[in-house]
One Martini backbone bead per residue (centre of mass of N, CA, C, O) as a GRO file, in nm:
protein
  385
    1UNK     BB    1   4.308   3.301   1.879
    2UNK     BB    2   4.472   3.050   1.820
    3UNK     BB    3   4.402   2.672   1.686
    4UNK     BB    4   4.657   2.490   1.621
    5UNK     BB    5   4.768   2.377   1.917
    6UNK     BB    6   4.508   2.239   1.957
    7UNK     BB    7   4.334   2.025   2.020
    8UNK     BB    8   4.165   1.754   1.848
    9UNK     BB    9   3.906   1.618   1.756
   10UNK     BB   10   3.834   1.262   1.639
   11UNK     BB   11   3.659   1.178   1.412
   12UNK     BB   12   3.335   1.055   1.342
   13UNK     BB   13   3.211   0.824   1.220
   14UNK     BB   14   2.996   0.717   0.992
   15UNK     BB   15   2.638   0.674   0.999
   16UNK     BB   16   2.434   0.496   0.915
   17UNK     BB   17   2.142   0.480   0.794
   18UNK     BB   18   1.843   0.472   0.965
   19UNK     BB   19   1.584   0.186   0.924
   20UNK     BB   20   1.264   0.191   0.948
   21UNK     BB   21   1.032  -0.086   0.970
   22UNK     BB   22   0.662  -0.066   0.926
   23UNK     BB   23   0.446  -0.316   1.055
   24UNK     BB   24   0.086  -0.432   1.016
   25UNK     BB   25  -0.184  -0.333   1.179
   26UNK     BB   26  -0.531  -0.240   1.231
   27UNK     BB   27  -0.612  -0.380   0.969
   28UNK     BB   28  -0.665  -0.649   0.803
   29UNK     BB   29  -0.365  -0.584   0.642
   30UNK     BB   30  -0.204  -0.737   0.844
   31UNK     BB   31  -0.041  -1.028   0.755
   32UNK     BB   32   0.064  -0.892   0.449
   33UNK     BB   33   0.247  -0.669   0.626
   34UNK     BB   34   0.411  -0.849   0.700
   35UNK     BB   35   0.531  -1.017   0.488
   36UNK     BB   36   0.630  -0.787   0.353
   37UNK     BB   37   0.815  -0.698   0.495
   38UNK     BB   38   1.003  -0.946   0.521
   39UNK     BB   39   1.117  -0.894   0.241
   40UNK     BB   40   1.250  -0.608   0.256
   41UNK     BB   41   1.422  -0.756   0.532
   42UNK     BB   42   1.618  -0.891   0.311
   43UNK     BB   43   1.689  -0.663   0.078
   44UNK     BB   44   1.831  -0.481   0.253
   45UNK     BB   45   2.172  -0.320   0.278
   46UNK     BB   46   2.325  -0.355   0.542
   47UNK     BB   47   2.626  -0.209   0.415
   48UNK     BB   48   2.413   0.093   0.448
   49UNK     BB   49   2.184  -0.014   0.669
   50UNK     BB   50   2.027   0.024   0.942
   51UNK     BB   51   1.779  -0.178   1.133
   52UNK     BB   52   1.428  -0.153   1.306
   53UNK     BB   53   1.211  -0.305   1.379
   54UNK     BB   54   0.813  -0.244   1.337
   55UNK     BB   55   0.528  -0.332   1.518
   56UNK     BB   56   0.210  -0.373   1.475
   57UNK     BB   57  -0.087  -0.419   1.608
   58UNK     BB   58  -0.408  -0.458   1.599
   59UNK     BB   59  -0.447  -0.271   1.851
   60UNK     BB   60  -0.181  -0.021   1.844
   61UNK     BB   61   0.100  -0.129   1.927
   62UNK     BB   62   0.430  -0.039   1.942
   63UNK     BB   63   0.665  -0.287   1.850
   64UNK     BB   64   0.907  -0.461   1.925
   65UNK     BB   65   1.110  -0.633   1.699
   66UNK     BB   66   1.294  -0.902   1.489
   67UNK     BB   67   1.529  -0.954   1.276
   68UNK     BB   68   1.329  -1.222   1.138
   69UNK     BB   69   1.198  -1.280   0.819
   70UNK     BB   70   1.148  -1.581   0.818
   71UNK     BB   71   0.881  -1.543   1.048
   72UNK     BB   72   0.719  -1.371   0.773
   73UNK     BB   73   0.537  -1.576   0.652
   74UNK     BB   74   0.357  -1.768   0.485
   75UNK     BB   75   0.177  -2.076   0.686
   76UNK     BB   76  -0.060  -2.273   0.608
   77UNK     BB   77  -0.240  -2.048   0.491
   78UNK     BB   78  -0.094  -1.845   0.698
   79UNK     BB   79  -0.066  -1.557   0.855
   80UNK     BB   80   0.101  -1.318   1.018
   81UNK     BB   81   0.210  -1.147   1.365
   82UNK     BB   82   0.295  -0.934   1.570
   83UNK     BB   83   0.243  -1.117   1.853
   84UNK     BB   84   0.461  -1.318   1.769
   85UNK     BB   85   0.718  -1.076   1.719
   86UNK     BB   86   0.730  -0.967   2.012
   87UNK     BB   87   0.919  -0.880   2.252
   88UNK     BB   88   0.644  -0.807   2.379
   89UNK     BB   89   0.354  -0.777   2.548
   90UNK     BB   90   0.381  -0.458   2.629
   91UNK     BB   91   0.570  -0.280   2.486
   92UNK     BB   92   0.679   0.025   2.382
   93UNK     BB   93   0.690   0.238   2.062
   94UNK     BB   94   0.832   0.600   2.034
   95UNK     BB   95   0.764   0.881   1.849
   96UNK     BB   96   0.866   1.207   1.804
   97UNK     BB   97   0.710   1.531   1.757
   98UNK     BB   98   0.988   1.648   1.722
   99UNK     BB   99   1.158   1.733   1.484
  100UNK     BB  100   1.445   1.773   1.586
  101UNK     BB  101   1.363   1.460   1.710
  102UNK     BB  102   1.463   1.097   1.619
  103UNK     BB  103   1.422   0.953   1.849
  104UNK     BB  104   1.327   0.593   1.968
  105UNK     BB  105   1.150   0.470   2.230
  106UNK     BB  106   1.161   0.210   2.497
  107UNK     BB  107   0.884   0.054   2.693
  108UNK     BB  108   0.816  -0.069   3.020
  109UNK     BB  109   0.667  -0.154   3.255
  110UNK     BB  110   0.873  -0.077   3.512
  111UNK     BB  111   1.073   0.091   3.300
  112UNK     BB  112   1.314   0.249   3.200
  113UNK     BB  113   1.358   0.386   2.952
  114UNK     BB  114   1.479   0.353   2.613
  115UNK     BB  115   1.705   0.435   2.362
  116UNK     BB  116   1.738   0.360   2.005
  117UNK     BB  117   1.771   0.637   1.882
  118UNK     BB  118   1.809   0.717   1.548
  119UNK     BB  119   1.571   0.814   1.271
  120UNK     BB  120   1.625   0.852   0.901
  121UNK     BB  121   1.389   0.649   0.795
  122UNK     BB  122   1.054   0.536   0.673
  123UNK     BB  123   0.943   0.245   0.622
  124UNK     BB  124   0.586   0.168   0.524
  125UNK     BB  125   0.419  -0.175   0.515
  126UNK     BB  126   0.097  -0.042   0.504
  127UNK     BB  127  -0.207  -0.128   0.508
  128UNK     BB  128  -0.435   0.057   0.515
  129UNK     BB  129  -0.579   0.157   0.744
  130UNK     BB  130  -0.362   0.367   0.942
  131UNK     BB  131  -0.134   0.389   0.699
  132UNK     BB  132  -0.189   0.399   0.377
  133UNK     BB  133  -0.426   0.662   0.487
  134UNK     BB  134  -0.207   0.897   0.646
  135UNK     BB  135  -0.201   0.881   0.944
  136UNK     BB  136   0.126   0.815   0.951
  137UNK     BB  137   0.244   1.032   0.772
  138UNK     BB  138   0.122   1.271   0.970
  139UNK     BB  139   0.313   1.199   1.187
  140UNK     BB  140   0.586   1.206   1.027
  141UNK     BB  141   0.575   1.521   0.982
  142UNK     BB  142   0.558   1.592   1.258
  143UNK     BB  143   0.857   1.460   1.346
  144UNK     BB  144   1.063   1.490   1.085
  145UNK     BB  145   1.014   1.203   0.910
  146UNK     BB  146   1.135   1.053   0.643
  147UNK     BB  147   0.954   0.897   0.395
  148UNK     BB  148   0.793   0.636   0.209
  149UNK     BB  149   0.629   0.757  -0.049
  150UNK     BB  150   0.311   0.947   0.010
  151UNK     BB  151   0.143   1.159   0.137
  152UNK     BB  152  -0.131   1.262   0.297
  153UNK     BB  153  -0.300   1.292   0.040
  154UNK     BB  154  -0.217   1.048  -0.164
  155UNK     BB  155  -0.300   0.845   0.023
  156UNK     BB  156  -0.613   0.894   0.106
  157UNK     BB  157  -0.702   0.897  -0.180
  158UNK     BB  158  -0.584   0.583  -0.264
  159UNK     BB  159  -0.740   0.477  -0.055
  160UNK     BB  160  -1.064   0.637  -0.109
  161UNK     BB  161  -1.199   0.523  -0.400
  162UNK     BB  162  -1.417   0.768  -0.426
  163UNK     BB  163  -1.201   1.025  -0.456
  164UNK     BB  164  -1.046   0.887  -0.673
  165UNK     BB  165  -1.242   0.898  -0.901
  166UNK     BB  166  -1.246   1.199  -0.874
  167UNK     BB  167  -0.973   1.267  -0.960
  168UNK     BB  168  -1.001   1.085  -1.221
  169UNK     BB  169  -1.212   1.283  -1.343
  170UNK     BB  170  -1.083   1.549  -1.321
  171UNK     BB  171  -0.829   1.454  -1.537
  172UNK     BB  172  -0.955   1.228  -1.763
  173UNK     BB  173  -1.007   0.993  -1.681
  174UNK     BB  174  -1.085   0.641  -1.710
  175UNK     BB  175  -1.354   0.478  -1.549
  176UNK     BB  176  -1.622   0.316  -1.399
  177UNK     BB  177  -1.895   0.260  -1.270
  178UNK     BB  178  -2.026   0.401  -0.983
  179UNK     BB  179  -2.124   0.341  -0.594
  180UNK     BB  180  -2.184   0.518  -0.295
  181UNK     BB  181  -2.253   0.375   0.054
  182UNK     BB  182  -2.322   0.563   0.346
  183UNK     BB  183  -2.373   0.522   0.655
  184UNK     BB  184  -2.567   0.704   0.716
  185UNK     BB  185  -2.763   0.592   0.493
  186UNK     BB  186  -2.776   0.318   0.653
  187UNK     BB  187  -2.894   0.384   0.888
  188UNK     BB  188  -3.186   0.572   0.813
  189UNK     BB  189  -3.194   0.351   0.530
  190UNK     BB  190  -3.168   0.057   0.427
  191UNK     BB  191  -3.351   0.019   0.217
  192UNK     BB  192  -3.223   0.263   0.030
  193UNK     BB  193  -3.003   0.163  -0.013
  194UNK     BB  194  -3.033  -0.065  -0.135
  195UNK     BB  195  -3.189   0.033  -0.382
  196UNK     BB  196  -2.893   0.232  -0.491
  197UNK     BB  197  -2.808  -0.086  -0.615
  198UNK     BB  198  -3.043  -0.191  -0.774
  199UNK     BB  199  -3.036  -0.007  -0.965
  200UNK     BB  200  -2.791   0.032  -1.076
  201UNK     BB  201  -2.828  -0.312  -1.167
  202UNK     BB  202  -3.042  -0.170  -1.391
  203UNK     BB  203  -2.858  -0.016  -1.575
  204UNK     BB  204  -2.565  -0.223  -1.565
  205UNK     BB  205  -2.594  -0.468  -1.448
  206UNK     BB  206  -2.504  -0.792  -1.379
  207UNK     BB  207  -2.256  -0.811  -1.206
  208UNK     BB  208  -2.129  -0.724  -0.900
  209UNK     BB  209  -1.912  -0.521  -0.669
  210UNK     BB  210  -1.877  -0.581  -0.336
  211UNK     BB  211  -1.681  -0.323  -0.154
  212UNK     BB  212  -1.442  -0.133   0.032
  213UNK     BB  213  -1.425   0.204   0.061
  214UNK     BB  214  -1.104   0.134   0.236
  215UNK     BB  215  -0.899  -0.111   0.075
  216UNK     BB  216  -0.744  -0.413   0.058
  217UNK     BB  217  -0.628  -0.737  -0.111
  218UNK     BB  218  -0.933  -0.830  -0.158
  219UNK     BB  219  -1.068  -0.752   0.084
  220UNK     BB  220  -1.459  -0.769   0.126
  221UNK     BB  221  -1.510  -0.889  -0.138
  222UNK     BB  222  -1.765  -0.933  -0.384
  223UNK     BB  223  -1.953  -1.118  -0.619
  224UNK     BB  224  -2.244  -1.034  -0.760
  225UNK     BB  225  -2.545  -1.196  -0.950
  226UNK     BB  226  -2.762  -1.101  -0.695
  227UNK     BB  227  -3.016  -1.050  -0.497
  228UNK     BB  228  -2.918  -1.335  -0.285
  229UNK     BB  229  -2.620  -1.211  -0.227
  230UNK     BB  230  -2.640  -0.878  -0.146
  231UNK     BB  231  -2.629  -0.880   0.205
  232UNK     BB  232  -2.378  -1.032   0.229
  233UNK     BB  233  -2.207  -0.871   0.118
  234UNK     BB  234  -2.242  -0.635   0.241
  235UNK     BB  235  -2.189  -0.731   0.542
  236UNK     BB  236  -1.870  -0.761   0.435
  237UNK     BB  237  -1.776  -0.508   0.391
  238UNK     BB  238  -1.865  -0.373   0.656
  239UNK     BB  239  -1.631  -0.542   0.791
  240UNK     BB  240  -1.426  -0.324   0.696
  241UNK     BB  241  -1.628  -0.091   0.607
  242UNK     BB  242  -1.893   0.137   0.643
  243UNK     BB  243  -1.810   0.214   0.342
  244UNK     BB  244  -1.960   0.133   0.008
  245UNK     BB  245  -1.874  -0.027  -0.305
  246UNK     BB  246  -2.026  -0.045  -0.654
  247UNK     BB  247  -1.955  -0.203  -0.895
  248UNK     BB  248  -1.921  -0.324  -1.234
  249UNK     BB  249  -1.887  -0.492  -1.458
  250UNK     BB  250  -1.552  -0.493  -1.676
  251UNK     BB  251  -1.509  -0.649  -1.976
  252UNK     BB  252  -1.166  -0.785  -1.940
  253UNK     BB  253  -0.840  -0.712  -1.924
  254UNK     BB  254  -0.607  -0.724  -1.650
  255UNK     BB  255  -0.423  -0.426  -1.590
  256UNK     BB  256  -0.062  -0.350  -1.473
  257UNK     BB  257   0.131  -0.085  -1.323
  258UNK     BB  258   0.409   0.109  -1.255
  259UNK     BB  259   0.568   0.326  -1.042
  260UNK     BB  260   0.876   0.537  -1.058
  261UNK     BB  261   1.072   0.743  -0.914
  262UNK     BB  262   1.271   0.965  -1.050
  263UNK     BB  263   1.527   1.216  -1.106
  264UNK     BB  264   1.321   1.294  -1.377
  265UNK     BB  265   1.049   1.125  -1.280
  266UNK     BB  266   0.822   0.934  -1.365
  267UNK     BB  267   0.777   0.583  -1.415
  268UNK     BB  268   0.729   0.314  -1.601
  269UNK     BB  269   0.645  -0.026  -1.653
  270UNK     BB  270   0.628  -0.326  -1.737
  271UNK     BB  271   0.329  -0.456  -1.783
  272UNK     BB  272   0.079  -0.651  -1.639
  273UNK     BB  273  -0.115  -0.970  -1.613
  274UNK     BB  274  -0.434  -1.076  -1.499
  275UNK     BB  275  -0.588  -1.378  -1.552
  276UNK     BB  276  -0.744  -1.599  -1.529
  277UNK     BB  277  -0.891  -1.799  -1.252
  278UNK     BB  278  -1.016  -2.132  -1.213
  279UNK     BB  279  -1.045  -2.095  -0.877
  280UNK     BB  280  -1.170  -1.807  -0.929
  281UNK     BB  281  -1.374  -1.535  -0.953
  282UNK     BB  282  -1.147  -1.394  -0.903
  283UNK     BB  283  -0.863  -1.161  -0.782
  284UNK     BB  284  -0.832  -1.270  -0.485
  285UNK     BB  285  -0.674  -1.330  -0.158
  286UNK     BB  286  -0.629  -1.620  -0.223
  287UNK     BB  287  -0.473  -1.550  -0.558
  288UNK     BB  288  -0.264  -1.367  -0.444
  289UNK     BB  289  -0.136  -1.546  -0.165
  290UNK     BB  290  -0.181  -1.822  -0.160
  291UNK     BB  291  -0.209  -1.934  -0.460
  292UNK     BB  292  -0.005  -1.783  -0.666
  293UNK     BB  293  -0.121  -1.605  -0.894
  294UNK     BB  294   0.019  -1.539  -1.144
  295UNK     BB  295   0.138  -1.360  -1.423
  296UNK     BB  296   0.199  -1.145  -1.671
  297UNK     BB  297   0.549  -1.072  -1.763
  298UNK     BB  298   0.465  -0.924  -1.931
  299UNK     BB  299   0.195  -0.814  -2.151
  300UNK     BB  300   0.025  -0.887  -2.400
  301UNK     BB  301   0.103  -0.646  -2.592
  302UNK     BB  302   0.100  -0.378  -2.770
  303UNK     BB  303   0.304  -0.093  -2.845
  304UNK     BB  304   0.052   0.111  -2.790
  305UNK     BB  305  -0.056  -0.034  -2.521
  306UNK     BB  306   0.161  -0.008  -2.362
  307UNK     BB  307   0.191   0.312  -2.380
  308UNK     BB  308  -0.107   0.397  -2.292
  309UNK     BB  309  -0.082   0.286  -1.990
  310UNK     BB  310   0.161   0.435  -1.902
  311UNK     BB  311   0.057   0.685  -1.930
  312UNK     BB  312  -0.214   0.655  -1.730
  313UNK     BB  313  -0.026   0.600  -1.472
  314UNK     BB  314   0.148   0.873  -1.450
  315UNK     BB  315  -0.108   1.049  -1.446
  316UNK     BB  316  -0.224   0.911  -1.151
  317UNK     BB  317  -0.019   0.983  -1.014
  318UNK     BB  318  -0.024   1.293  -1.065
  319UNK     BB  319  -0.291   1.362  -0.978
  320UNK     BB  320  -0.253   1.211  -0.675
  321UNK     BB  321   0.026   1.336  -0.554
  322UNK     BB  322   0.247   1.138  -0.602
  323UNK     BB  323   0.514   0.926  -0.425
  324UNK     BB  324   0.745   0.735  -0.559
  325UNK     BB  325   0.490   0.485  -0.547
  326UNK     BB  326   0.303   0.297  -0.775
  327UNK     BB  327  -0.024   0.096  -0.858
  328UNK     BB  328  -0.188   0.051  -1.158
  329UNK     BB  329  -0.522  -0.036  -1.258
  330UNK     BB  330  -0.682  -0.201  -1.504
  331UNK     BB  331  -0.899  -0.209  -1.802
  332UNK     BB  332  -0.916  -0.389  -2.062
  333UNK     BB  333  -1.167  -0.387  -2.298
  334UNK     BB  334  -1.349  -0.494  -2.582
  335UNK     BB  335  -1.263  -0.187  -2.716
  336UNK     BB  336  -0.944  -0.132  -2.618
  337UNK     BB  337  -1.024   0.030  -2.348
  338UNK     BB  338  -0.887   0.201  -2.077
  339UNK     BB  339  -0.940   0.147  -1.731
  340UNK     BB  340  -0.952   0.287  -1.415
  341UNK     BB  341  -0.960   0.127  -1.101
  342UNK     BB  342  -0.664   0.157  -0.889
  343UNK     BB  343  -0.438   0.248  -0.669
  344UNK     BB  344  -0.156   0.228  -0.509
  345UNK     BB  345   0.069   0.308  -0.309
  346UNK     BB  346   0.123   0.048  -0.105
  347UNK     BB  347   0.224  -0.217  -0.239
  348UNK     BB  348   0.315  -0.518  -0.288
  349UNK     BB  349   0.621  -0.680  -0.179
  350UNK     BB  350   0.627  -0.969  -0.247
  351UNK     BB  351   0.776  -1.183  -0.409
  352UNK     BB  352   0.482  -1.241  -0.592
  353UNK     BB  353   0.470  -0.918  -0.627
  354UNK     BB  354   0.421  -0.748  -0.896
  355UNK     BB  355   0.555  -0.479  -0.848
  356UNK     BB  356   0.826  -0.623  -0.872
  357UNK     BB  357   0.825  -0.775  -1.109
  358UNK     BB  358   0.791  -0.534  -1.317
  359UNK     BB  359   1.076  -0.390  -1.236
  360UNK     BB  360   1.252  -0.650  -1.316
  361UNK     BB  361   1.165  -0.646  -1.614
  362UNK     BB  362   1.263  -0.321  -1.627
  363UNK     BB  363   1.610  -0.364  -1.490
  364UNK     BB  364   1.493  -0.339  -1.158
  365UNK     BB  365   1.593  -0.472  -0.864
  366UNK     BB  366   1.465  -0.555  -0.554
  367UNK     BB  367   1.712  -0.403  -0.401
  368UNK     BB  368   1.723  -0.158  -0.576
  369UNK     BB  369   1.419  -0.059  -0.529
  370UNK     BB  370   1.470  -0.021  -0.220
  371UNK     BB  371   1.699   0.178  -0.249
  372UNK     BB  372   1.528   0.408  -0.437
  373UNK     BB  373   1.323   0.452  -0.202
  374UNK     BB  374   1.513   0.530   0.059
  375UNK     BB  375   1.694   0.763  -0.121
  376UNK     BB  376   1.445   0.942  -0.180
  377UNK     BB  377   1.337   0.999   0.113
  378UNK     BB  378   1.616   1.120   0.188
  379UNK     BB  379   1.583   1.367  -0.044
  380UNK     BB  380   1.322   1.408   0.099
  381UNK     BB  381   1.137   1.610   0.263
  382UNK     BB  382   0.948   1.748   0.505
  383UNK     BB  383   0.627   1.891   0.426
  384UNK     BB  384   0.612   2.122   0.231
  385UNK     BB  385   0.625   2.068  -0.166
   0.00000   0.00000   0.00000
């Protein structure tokens, strides 16, 4: 039977990719990825794409919050949070882990579910636990929405400070000495535990960085000059993680690069440069969020310096099996070499933080940066790839 003279249907307009993005969240670093969100959901170019915020509450609530970036930003040394922007205080959003369908549901006790759509692409903006350390990417792979950043097994390792070291010493990559102290250990026998902390600094000296081997934005940090401040510092890691690690001071410039995975594989940024704050004793979440310390971008280096960290931010990439995007820290030692601290998979995106600078600086602006990040995302599957 002939089809020519049949009614013909409409062509159905094309629709903008919808993007869900992700803040907030059950870790410490609850408040930064709120912050982060809201300069994303700036950024990204409205006339290509619908967009969704979605906020994780503290407690782990996924919340309908309203696309006001502006109610987003840290206000009188205070960082926002999603019970403020969230549109309900009870309603929670669902997304389905039916490959096939990507809608995402929206519910309130007493209230018939609402459909709220397809999503194309999860931007996810979280930092730490929850989020940033595959348990969130496993639910999206499980669901069949692709999302930007690293997968399942490299967000996992760029999380657990312990096993990307282990990662990046089996890759040839240059480490500096650490100790890790697990939960287990501490439960056992405290004494024994403090015991293989006071070694360490008995062979590489004090001061030590005593920090949460699973945190990020330099929180629950301290740096320890002695014995009498030990405990206390312990104390602090252990609020925000059962297993804490140990390194050594090492004395050098802290420089730090970013990676952009493009079309024929990653490339590095011009590194920059992380200067000593002299109203910090180190360069923690006070002096990276609150006080806006500076970094100098480019990093002042030789061009072989510059080449040499470009080339080993690439590696640590690949050694942890990175996409998209990482923020590669090293330092560069009194001896010239560099050592690398540790990768971030989901660094901060706020105004001043590094990694959008470096790459401001290397020709790629803030909203190229996040469409190359969104389109990268949608042309990589879920799945084994």
């Amino acid at each position: 039977m002939s089809t020519e003279n049949l009614p013909q249907s409409p062509e159905q307009p094309l629709r903008k990719p919808r993007v869900a993005v992700v803040f907030g969240g059950r870790s410490s670093e609850h408040g930064i990825s709120v912050v982060t969100a809201g300069a994303v959901l700036r950024a990204i170019d409205r006339t290509k794409y619908d967009v969704l915020p979605i906020g994780i509450t503290s407690d782990g609530r996924w919340a309908l919050t309203a696309d006001e970036p502006e109610r987003m930003a840290i206000t009188d040394r205070r960082t926002p949070n999603v019970d403020e922007l969230a549109e309900s205080d009870e309603g929670g959003v669902v997304l389905s882990v039916d490959p096939g369908n990507r809608e995402v549901v929206y519910s309130e006790p007493g209230s018939v579910p609402k459909v709220l759509g397809e999503v194309d692409v999860v931007f996810p903006m979280l930092h730490g636990p929850y989020g940033e350390d595959g348990t969130l990417q496993g639910l999206l792979e499980l669901s069949g929405i692709p999302y930007v950043g690293s997968g399942v097994l490299a967000s996992a390792v760029g999380q657990d400070k312990e096993y990307m070291k282990r990662v990046f010493i089996s890759f040839g990559l240059p480490v500096g000495p650490y100790e890790v102290i697990r939960p287990r250990e501490w439960a056992a026998d405290p004494s024994a535990a403090r015991k293989k902390i006071v070694d360490f600094a008995g062979e590489h000296g004090w001061p030590l960085f005593i920090k949460p081997a699973r945190g990020g934005s330099s929180m629950g940090i301290t740096k320890v000059d002695g014995l009498a401040g030990l405990d206390d510092a312990i104390a602090e890691a252990q609020r925000h993680d059962p297993k804490i690690l140990v390194e050594s001071l090492l004395r050098g410039r802290e420089i730090e690069c970013g990676v952009l995975e493009f079309e024929d594989g990653p490339r590095a940024s011009v590194p920059a440069e992380i200067p000593p704050v002299s109203a910090h004793d180190f360069y923690d979440f006070e002096a990276k969020y609150i006080d806006s310390a500076a970094g100098l971008v480019p990093a002042p280096l030789t061009g072989e310096q510059t080449a040499e960290v470009q080339r080993l931010a690439v590696k640590a990439f690949d050694a942890a099996s990175c996409e998209g995007l990482v923020r590669a820290d090293f330092f560069l030692t009194e001896d010239g070499e560099f050592v690398i601290n540790e990768i971030n998979t989901m660094p901060g995106f706020t105004p001043i933080s590094m990694y959008p600078r470096m790459w401001q600086e290397s020709g790629v602006s803030y909203t190229e940066l996040v469409d190359r990040l969104i389109q990268a995302a949608l042309n990589r599957s879920t799945g084994l790839r």
